[in-house]
Amino acid sequence: MFRTALRNVLAHKARLLMTILAVMLGVAFVSGTLVFTDTLGNAFRNQSAKSYDDIAVAVTTHADQRDKETAAVDEAALAKIRALDGVASATGRVDGFAGVADPDGKLIGNGWSNTGSNFAPGENGKDPAYAFTDGTGPTEPGSVALDRDTAKKGEYEVGDKVRVATNGPVKEYTLSGVFTTEDGAVNAGGSLVLFDTPVAQKLFLRPGEFKDVSVAAKSGASDQELLAAVKPLLPKNAEAETGKARADKQAEDIEAGLGDLNKLLLAFAGVALFVGVFLIANTFTMLVAQRTKELALMRAVGASRRQVKRSVLLEAAVVGLIASVVGFAVGLALATGLRSAMSLLGGKIPAGPLVIAPVTVVAAFAVGVLITVLAAWLPARRAAKIPPVAAMNSAHAVATVKSLVVRNTIGGVITLLGTAAIGGGAAQAGSDGQLLIAGGTFLALIGVIVLIPLLSRPVIALVRPLLRRLFGVSGKLAAQNAVRNPRRTGATASALAIGLTLVTGISVLGVTLGQAVDKVTTDNIKADYMVSMASGDALDEAALTALEKADGVTAASPQQAVWLTIGGQGVSASGVTPGDVQQVLTVDTVAGSLDTLEKGGIAVAEKTAKSHGWKPGDTVSVTYQDKKKGTLKVGALYKDNEFLSPVLIPRATVAPHEDKGDIREVWVKTDGGASAAHEQALVDALGDNPGMSIMDRQDIRDMFGGGVNLAMNIMYGLLGMALVIAVLGVVNTLAMSVFERQQEIGMLRAIGLDRRRVKRMIRLEAVVISLFGALVGIGLGLFLGWAIGQTVAASIPQYVLVIPWGRIGIFLLLAGLVGVLAALWPARSAARLNMLTAIKTE
């Protein structure tokens, strides 16, 4: 039976090609994902371990320049650590945001990964953390060193002047050297600037203090003993652990981060394989039908049902094995390509070999072979049931009324259960509802797939008159052929239906969320510009003053983060500029007047006021961040707004209680609206600082809605593979259908149907099947998108369901195009059949 199975595979190479391609794509995605994430994880773990190779004890204090309560490690404590027995060296570090300007004055890097630190040379004059390729480290206040990638992007050489932005005004330094580093920020596409230690302390912390300390041990010293000796010398808030423990913790964090990526990619590989199941099952169903006489003859000469079934399953296993071998090789190429793509996009991945774990090999081959065998199980079972005599008389087994009733009943029940679960999930907010929807979606897809053969006849019957009227005999025959074998049509359409269900659901949800976010932004922002630090850090007070004085600025108000204690409860507030805040943000007053802000009063959001029982005119006791107490008068109530804190308070009121205001952004209104001249005026006012981000209203809308669009595009790309497999399914179905109908096509040619109309008949059949699957998928996708949207509607202001008719129209056009492309080869084959040979074919 094994030889028989192998012979059948070799005899039907062309007909099994699409199945092999479908399985290959799924296996390639699985193996590529596992190899890629394993390779990334190994490279970053090795990098992390290497960076802590010579560190016995790592100390972190979480000290911050704005937080005086969190102590850092001072020079005295560092000297005591250096004096401990067994300590070879102890290096203090400080770090913070530092951005470098390119030749055009723009920031090199992405802001959040632009860092600055201190050059800390040992007795030999070298800093063990950095290897200089040109020049030396900065040892004077006016000099800096740059990592090699940043120096290359900025076209800087030793001795050049470099403009560097920190949280203060931009300054110009002389480049003293260029170095290489394994720093994570640089590997993420950012930059690293090294300053002389006193300069770095003044910029990022406080003079004479360090945020972190790295302790190296003398030969033979115990890391654990050093850790025990170092701990008593540290401030209370400091965390100390061995270098190995720190490296292991970072490795765990890397593993967790890559685990999420791994799950996402594997989920889409699962979708692709799920779609491939229908192609495989359809292929083997048709192969079994075409080999009815052959299988019956095997039964007649003594083969048992079990042997026939085993023969078909062995054939599937051979196909799965071949596809897995090819898919695994393609997966390795895919992993290599992904790694190269990340490097091209600016992400620097540490050097390291391609990691092929045994579990990856086992998983890839197990997936390929098992999926193929499981998909072929029903066709194999059906083959084993063919009565020898009936088959030898060409009385092909057809679905009985009983089997169709059972199938449709089961499909109806499963669909109802899935629909009920989706509806129930839509009624619940949050993750619980989404989990219920996920389970319901799986059931609904299974149910619809079971029912698709039942749906195919009435749906296709609706377009039959149109096909006949537009395309004559070709259209009539195409419609009849599409419903001749409902099970086959249903299995082919199912692949497209699954892909378009997910794509449509994502589109509905994405467009709806995007418009909701866009509306929130448009309705609540009056400002022409938002100014912030590219790093996300707080702005310096000087930046606000400069913006207020800039040419063309009519109003400028920050949202300074303030924390107040009122009535024993903590309340988040925003320090604003009275009179200007109403011009840059929408503040809808429901009671009182915002003019009271200029008199030292506060404005409170409606919900917050209701929860505390406040109304205009009330006086409340307040405790500021410096623990001083006072009283404030509630002057106005306003509607809750996503861009406003629960309490608005004049900046002048909180200024005496804070050394430095925590200003994350400044909203700016200009005379006549946004323009190139006004933007340049803001740039000039800020000293042409590359570390500052100036966004107009469109930039702001893109910032808030960009995440949704990016997620949608990623989803479309990943789901594209499922649609590719669906196309292969249509090609396979048509090709094998043409093979089965050789005699019929030959007869049609003989009675006058020319080649052109034969091609048209096959193409129309493909388009009808594709559009049928697309309609089912789009309908289910709309329902799914609505349901998921209901679970998040309560947490998103301005949420209104939006159906993207334009995109749905594109999906239908693409489905039709899929049919046309899929029919190219089968239609050509059908048209080229020799009519006399075809007529004689049994």
XYZ file of C-alpha atoms in Angstrom, residues 596 601-604 609 614-620 632-637:
19
model
C -12.004 82.771 37.537
C -9.545 79.754 41.045
C -9.738 76.257 39.600
C -11.958 74.605 36.984
C -13.147 71.036 37.558
C -17.098 67.602 40.559
C -18.453 70.371 44.264
C -20.129 73.319 42.571
C -18.984 76.784 41.480
C -18.254 78.974 44.478
C -17.153 76.113 46.770
C -13.823 76.407 48.580
C -11.714 73.257 48.905
C -8.759 76.933 46.310
C -12.072 78.211 44.992
C -14.013 76.226 42.366
C -14.787 78.788 39.683
C -16.154 76.629 36.838
C -17.261 73.162 35.798
